[in-house]
XYZ file of C-alpha atoms in Angstrom:
491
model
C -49.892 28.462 142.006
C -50.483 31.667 142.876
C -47.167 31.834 145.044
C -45.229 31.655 141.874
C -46.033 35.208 140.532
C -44.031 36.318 143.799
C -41.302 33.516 142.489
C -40.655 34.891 139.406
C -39.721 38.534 140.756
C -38.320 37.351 143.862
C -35.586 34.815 142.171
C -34.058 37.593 139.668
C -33.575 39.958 142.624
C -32.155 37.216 144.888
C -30.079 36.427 141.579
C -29.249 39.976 141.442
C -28.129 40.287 145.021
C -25.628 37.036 144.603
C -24.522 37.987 141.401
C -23.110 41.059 142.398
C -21.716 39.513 145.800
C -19.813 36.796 144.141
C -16.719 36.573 142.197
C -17.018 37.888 138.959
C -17.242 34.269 136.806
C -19.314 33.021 139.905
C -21.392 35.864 140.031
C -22.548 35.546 136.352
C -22.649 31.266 136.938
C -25.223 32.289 139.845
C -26.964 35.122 137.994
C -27.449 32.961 134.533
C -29.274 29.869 137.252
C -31.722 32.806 138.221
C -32.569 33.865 135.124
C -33.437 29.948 134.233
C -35.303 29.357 137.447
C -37.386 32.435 136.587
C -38.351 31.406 133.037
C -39.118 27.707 134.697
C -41.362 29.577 137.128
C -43.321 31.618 134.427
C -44.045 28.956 132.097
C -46.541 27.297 134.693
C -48.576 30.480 135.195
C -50.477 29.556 131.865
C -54.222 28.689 132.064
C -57.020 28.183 129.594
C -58.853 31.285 131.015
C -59.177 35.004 130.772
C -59.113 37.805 132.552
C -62.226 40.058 132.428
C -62.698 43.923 132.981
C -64.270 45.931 135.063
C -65.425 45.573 138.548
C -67.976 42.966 138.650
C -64.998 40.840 136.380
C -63.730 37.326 137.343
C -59.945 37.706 138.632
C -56.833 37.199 136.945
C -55.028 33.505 135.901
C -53.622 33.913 139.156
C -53.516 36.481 141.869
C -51.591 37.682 144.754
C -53.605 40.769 146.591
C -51.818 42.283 149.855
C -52.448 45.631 151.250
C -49.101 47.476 150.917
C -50.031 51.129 152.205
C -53.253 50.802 154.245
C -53.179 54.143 154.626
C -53.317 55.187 151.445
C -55.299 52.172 149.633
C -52.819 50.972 147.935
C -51.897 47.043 147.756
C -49.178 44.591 146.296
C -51.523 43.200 143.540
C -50.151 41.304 140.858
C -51.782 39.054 138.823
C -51.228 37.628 135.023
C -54.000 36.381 132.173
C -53.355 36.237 128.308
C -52.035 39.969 127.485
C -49.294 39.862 130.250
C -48.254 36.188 130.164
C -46.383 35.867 126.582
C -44.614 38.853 127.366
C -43.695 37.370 131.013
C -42.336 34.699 129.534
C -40.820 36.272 126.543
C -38.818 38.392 129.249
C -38.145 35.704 131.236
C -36.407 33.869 128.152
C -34.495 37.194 126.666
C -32.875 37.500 130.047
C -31.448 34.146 130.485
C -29.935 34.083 127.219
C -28.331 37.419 127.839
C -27.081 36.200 131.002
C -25.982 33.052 129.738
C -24.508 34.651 126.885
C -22.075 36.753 129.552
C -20.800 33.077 130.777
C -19.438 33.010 127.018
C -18.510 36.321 125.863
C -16.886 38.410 129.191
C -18.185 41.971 128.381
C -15.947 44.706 128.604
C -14.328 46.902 130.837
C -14.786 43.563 132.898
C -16.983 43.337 135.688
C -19.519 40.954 134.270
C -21.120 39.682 137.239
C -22.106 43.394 137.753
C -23.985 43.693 134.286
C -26.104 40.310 135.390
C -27.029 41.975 138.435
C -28.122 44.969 136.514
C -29.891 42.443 134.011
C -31.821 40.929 136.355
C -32.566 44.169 138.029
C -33.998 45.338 134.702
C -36.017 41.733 134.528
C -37.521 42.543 137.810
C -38.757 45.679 136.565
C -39.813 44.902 132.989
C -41.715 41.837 134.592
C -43.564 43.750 137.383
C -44.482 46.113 134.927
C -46.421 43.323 132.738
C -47.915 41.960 136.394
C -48.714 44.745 138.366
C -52.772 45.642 138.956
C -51.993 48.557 141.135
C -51.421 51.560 139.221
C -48.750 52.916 141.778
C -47.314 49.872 142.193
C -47.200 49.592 138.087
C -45.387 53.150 138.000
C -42.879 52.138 140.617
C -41.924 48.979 138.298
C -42.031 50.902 135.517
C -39.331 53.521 137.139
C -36.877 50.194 138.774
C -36.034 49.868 134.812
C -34.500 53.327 134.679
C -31.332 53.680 136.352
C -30.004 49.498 135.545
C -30.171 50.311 131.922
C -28.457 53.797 132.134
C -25.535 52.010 133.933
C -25.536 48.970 131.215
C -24.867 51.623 128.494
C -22.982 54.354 130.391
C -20.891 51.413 131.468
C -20.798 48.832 129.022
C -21.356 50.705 125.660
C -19.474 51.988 122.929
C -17.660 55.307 122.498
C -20.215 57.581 122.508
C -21.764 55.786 125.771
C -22.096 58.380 127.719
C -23.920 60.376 125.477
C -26.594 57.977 124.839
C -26.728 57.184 127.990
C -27.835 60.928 129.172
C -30.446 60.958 126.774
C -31.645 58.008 127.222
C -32.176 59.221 131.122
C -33.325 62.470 130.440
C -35.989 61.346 127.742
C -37.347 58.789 130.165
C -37.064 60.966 132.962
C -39.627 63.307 130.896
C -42.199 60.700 130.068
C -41.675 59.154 133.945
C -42.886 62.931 135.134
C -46.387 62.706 133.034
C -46.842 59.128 134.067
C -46.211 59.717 137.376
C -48.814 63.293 136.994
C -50.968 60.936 134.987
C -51.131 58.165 137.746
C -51.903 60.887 140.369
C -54.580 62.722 138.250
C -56.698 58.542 137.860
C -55.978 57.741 141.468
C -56.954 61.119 143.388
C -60.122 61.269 141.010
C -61.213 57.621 141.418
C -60.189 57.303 145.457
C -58.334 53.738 144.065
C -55.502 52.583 142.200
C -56.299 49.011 141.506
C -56.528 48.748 137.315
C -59.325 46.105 137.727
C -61.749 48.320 139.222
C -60.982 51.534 137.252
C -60.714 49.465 133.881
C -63.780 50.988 131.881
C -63.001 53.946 133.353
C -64.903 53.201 136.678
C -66.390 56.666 138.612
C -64.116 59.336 136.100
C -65.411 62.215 134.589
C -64.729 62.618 130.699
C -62.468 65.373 131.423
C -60.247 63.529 133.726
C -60.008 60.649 131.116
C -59.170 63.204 128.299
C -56.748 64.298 130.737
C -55.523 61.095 132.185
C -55.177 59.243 128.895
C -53.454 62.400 127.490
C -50.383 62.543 130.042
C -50.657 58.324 130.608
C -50.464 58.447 126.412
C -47.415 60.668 126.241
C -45.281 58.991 128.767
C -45.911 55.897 127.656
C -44.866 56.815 123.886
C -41.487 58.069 125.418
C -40.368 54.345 126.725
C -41.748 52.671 123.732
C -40.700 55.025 121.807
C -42.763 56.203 119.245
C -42.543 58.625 116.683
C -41.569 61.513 116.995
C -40.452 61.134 120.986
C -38.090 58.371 119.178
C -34.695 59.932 119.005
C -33.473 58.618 122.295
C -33.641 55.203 120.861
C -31.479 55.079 117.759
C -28.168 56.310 120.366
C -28.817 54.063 122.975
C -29.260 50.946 120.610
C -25.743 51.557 118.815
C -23.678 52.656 121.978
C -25.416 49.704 123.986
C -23.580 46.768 124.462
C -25.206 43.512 122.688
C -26.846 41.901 125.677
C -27.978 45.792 126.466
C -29.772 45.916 123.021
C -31.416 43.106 122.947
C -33.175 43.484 126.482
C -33.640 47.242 125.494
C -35.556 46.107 122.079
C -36.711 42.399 122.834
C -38.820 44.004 126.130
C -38.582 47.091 127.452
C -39.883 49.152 124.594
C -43.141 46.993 125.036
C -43.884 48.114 128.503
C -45.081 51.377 126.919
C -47.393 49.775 124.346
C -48.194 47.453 126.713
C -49.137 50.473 129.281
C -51.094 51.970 126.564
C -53.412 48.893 126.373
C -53.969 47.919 129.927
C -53.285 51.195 131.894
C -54.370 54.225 129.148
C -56.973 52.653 127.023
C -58.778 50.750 129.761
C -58.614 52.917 132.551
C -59.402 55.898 130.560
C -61.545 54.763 127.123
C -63.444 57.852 126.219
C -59.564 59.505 125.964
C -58.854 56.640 123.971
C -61.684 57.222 121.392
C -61.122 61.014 121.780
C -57.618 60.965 120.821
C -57.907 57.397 118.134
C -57.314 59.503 114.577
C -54.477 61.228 116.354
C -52.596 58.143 117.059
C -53.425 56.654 114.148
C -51.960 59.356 112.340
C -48.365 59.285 114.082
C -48.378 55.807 113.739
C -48.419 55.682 109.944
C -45.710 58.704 110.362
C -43.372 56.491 112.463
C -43.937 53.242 109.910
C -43.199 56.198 107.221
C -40.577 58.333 108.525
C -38.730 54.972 110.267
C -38.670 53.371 107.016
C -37.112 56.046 104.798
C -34.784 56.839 107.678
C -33.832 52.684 107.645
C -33.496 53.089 103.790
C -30.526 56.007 104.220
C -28.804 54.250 107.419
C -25.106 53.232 106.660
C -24.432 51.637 110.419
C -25.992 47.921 111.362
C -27.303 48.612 114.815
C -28.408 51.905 113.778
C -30.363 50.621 110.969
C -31.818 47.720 113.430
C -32.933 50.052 116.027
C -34.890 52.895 113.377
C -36.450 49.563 111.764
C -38.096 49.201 115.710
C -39.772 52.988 115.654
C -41.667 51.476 112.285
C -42.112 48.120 113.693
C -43.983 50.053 116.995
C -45.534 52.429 114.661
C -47.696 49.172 113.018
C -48.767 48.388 116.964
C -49.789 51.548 117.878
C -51.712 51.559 114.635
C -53.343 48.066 115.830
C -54.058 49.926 119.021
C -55.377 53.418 117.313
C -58.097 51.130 116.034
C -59.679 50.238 119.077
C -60.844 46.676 117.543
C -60.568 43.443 118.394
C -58.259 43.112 115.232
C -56.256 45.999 116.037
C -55.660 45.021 119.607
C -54.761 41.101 118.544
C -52.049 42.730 116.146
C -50.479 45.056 118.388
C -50.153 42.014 121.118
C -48.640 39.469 118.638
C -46.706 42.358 117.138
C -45.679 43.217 120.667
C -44.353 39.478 120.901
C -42.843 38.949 117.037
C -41.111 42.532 117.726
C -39.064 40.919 120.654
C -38.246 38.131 119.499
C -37.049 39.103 115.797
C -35.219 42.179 117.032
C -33.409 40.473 119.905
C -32.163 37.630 117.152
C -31.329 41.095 114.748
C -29.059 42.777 117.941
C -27.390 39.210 118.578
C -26.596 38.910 114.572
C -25.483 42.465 114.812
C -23.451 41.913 117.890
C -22.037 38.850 116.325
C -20.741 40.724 113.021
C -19.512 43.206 115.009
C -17.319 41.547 116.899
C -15.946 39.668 114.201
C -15.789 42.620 111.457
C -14.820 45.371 113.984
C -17.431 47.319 112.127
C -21.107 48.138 111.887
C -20.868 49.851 109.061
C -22.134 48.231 105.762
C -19.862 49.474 103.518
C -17.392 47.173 105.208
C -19.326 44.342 105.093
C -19.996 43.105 102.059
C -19.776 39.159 101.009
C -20.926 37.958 104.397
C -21.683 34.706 102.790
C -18.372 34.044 101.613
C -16.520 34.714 104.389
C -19.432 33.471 107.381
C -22.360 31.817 105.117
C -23.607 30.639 108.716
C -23.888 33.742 110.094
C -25.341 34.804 106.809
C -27.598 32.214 106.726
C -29.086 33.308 109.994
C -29.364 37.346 109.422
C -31.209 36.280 106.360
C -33.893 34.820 107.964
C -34.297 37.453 111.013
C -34.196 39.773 108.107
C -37.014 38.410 106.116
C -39.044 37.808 109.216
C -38.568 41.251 110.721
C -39.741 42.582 106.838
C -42.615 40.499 107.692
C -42.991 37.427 105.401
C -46.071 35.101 105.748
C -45.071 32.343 107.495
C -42.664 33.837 110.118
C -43.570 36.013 113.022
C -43.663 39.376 111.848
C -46.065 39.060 109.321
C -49.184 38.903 111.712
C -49.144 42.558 113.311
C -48.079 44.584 110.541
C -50.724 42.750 108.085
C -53.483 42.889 110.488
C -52.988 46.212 112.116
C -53.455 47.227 108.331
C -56.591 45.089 107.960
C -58.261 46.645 111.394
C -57.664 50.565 110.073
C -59.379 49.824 106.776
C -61.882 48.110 108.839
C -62.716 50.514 110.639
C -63.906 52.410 107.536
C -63.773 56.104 106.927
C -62.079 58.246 104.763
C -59.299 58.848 107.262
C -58.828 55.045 108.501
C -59.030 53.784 105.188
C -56.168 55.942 104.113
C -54.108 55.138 106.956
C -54.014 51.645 106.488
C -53.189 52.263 102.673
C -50.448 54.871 103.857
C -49.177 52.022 106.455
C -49.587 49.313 103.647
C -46.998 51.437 102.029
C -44.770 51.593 105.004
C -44.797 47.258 104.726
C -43.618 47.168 101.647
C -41.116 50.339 102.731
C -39.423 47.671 105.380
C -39.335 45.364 102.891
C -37.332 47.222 100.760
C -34.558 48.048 103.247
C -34.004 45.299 105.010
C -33.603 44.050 101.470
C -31.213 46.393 100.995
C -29.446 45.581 104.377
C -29.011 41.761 102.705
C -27.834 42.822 99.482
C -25.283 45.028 101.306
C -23.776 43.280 103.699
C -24.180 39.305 102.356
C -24.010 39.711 98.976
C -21.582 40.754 96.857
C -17.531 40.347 96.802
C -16.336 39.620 100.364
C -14.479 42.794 101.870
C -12.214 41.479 104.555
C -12.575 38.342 106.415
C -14.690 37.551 109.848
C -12.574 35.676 112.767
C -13.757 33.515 114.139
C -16.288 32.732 110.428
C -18.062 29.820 111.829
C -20.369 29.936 114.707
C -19.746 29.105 118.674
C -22.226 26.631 120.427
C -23.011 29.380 122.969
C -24.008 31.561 119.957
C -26.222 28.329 118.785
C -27.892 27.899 121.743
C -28.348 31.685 122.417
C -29.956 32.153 119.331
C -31.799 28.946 117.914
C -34.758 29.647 120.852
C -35.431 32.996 119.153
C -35.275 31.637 115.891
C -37.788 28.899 116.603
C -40.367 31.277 117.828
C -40.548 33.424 115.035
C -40.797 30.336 113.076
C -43.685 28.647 115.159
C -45.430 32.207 115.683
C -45.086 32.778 112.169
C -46.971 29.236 111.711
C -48.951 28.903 114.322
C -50.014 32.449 115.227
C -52.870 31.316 117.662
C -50.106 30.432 120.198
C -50.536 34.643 121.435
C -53.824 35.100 119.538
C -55.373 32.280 121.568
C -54.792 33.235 125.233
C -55.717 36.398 124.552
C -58.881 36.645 122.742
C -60.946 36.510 126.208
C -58.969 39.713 128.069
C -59.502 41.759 124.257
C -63.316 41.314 123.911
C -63.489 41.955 127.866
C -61.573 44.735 127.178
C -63.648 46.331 124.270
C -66.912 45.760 126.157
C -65.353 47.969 128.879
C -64.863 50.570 126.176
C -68.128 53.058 126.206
């Protein structure tokens, strides 16, 4: 079993290889059967176990432990447990409906076995990221995502492509440099880079963790992005191209919060209670200031992809905590994030396409003219504003439940602040309804009903935030064992 966590990074970059090689409607055929191999590969890797911290912990699900450069102590060590597999899979199943949705909808300037290559590129990275137990090996998946996504915008985006697509390089190029200073600072001062062993924060000194978790923090808040190292995101989301947006919100923004947890807060805990009421603080500033931003947005995408710096504001808030609570939300808001927001960037590329038009002035009636389509941005919208009983509603309520929790004057207001902030997305994503589905219909959608590609595309997304929503254990579950192992770590 173990073999299949090399599988599932070894078919996408085989897939990548062929897809690029082959004709251009071959090349996407061959790159869409990767992407579904690799999902079929990831779903086995689950197991009724946990993955405990520290050095004297049991080992991963699975594991796969070569040494890589002898010299230096560093090894090919990947291994998955209940905070990495969701978000495995959740990649795995984001990429092959991207892929597959190519087969339907030829992107633009042409060339679309090219953009599956660079889609499964970007797979190969996001999921090494989520794998990795080497911290150099981590940084160097964490980097592969870089370059594939500046080409899928640059390329494949809108007008102002190549403007978005600068920033979005130089921004990450910023937070890569204190990662990569970050990385060096844990590994020089521990003699190892393996994430098992320093989890806790093994043989460092409280300075070097101050110091570690500082740069690790930053750089990590840059890809995920939070507030106020945000202003990459809102460009690269509305230049992107649909299949770019939805791998750009769905996953890659949670390899920074996801970085945070494993890499920042358990390799270097005493930062991560030194620095706490700070991130707390920009957290509830990013649910604020994301939310009042959302409420004055005139442009669909643009809305969609400010609504995600509030949405990440809520987990970093889980995280600030430093409970088992907190942690829980931010992982199952890490998960309902992906999924709603990839279904919102489909919807958005879908009206789009139709309206020639993102902006909702232009937009109005939606359920006259495509009450399908209407039908289904409803219910992404209301489970992105987080409604009990869908997906979203978990991490936002209970990152709010573990700051007042944790008691205090300054907690307690934060979590009434980011209360607030709830009822904040509420508000405009009621406002993005009443705008663009209600109302007299403003010009007419071609095609108005939906395609079976479209169907299939989005009906897996929209049955996960439904059977999160319901069944919230499904994440909560698998990872209970890795959080409490965590927190033990934690001095």
């Amino acid at each position: 079993m173990n073999a299949l966590l090399i599988v599932v990074l070894a078919v996408p970059a085989a897939g990548a290889a062929a897809a690029a090689l082959l004709p251009d409607r071959v090349g996407r055929i061959a790159g869409t059967v990767a992407a579904a191999v690799a999902l079929l590969a990831s779903l086995p890797l689950y197991r009724d176990s946990w993955f405990s911290y520290g050095p004297a912990g049991v080992r991963p699900w699975h594991e796969v432990d070569y040494s890589w450069v002898p010299a230096l102590n560093l090894h090919f060590h990947l291994g998955v447990d209940g905070v990495s597999y969701p978000l495995v899979v959740l990649t795995a199943l984001l990429t092959l409906l991207c892929c597959g949705f190519t087969l339907w909808r030829a992107p633009e300037p042409g060339r679309g076995n090219t953009l599956v290559a660079l889609l499964l590129v970007i797979e190969v990275g996001i999921l090494g990221t989520f794998l990795a137990l080497d911290l150099v090996l981590f940084f160097v998946f964490f980097e592969v995502v870089l370059l594939p996504m500046y080409a899928v915008i640059a390329v494949w985006g809108d007008r102002d492509r190549a403007h978005a697509a600068r920033k979005f390089v130089l921004y990450t190029l910023f937070g890569s440099v204190l990662l990569l200073v970050g990385v060096f600072t844990v590994v020089a001062s521990a003699g190892t880079a393996d994430i098992v062993a320093l989890t806790g924060g093994g043989e460092l000194s409280r300075t070097t963790q101050l110091v570690a978790f500082t740069l690790l923090a930053i750089g990590f808040a840059v890809k995920s992005p939070l507030w106020p190292l945000h202003t990459w995101l809102p460009d690269a989301h509305t230049q992107a191209p649909t299949v770019g947006s939805v791998i750009l919100a769905g996953v890659l923004l949670k390899m920074g919060t996801y970085g945070l947890i494993r890499v920042a807060v358990g390799v270097a805990p005493e930062g991560a209670r030194w620095a706490a009421p700070v991130l707390g603080v920009l957290a509830v500033a990013a649910i604020i200031i994301g939310s009042l931003v959302c409420l004055a947005q005139t442009e669909l995408k643009r809305l969609i992809a400010y609504s995600s710096v509030g949405h990440m504001g809520f987990v970093l808030l889980g995280i600030a905590t430093l409970t088992a609570t907190g942690i829980q939300a931010a992982l199952i808001g890490n998960v309902a994030h992906g999924v709603i927001t990839g279904l919102l960037f489909f919807l958005a590329g879908a009206i789009k396409e139709r309206a020639h038009t993102g902006d909702l002035a232009q937009l109005g009636g939606l359920r006259e003219t495509a009450p399908r389509l209407a039908g289904v941005l409803g219910f992404a919208a209301i489970a992105s504003l987080g409604l009990p009983g869908l997906a979203g509603f978990w991490g936002e309520a209970f990152a709010v439940v573990a700051a007042i929790d944790r008691g205090g004057p300054l907690w307690t207001t934060l979590g009434v602040v980011a209360a607030v902030g709830g009822a904040l997305t509420a508000a405009y994503f009621l406002r993005l309804l009443r705008r663009v589905t209600h109302g007299p219909a403003i010009g007419s959608l071609a095609p108005p009903t939906l395609a079976p590609v479209e169907v299939a595309a989005w009906a897996p997304l929209v049955v996960l935030a439904l059977a999160v929503g319901l069944v919230p254990g499904l994440v909560l579950g698998m990872a209970d064992g890795p959080v409490q192992a965590l927190l033990e770590a934690l001095p």
